[in-house]
Protein backbone atom coordinates (compact mmCIF):
# COMPACT_ATOMS: atom_id res chain seq x y z
CA UNK A 1 0.00 0.00 0.00
CA UNK A 2 2.72 2.47 0.97
CA UNK A 3 4.67 1.70 -2.21
CA UNK A 4 1.57 2.44 -4.25
CA UNK A 5 1.11 5.78 -2.49
CA UNK A 6 4.76 6.66 -3.09
CA UNK A 7 4.29 6.02 -6.81
CA UNK A 8 1.21 8.24 -6.90
CA UNK A 9 3.01 11.04 -5.06
CA UNK A 10 6.00 10.73 -7.38
CA UNK A 11 3.73 10.98 -10.43
CA UNK A 12 1.92 13.96 -8.91
CA UNK A 13 5.24 15.69 -8.28
CA UNK A 14 6.26 15.17 -11.92
CA UNK A 15 2.93 16.54 -13.18
CA UNK A 16 3.22 19.55 -10.90
CA UNK A 17 6.75 20.22 -12.13
CA UNK A 18 5.60 20.10 -15.75
CA UNK A 19 2.70 22.46 -15.01
CA UNK A 20 5.00 24.92 -13.25
CA UNK A 21 7.42 24.81 -16.19
CA UNK A 22 4.68 25.42 -18.77
PDB file of C-alpha atoms in Angstrom:
ATOM      1  CA  UNK A   1       0.000   0.000   0.000  1.00  0.00           C
ATOM      2  CA  UNK A   2       2.718   2.466   0.966  1.00  0.00           C
ATOM      3  CA  UNK A   3       4.672   1.704  -2.214  1.00  0.00           C
ATOM      4  CA  UNK A   4       1.571   2.440  -4.248  1.00  0.00           C
ATOM      5  CA  UNK A   5       1.112   5.783  -2.487  1.00  0.00           C
ATOM      6  CA  UNK A   6       4.761   6.664  -3.094  1.00  0.00           C
ATOM      7  CA  UNK A   7       4.294   6.019  -6.814  1.00  0.00           C
ATOM      8  CA  UNK A   8       1.208   8.237  -6.904  1.00  0.00           C
ATOM      9  CA  UNK A   9       3.006  11.037  -5.058  1.00  0.00           C
ATOM     10  CA  UNK A  10       5.998  10.728  -7.378  1.00  0.00           C
ATOM     11  CA  UNK A  11       3.732  10.982 -10.429  1.00  0.00           C
ATOM     12  CA  UNK A  12       1.916  13.965  -8.908  1.00  0.00           C
ATOM     13  CA  UNK A  13       5.242  15.689  -8.284  1.00  0.00           C
ATOM     14  CA  UNK A  14       6.256  15.174 -11.924  1.00  0.00           C
ATOM     15  CA  UNK A  15       2.930  16.537 -13.182  1.00  0.00           C
ATOM     16  CA  UNK A  16       3.216  19.553 -10.898  1.00  0.00           C
ATOM     17  CA  UNK A  17       6.749  20.221 -12.133  1.00  0.00           C
ATOM     18  CA  UNK A  18       5.600  20.104 -15.747  1.00  0.00           C
ATOM     19  CA  UNK A  19       2.704  22.457 -15.013  1.00  0.00           C
ATOM     20  CA  UNK A  20       4.998  24.917 -13.246  1.00  0.00           C
ATOM     21  CA  UNK A  21       7.416  24.806 -16.186  1.00  0.00           C
ATOM     22  CA  UNK A  22       4.679  25.425 -18.772  1.00  0.00           C
TER      23      UNK A  22
END
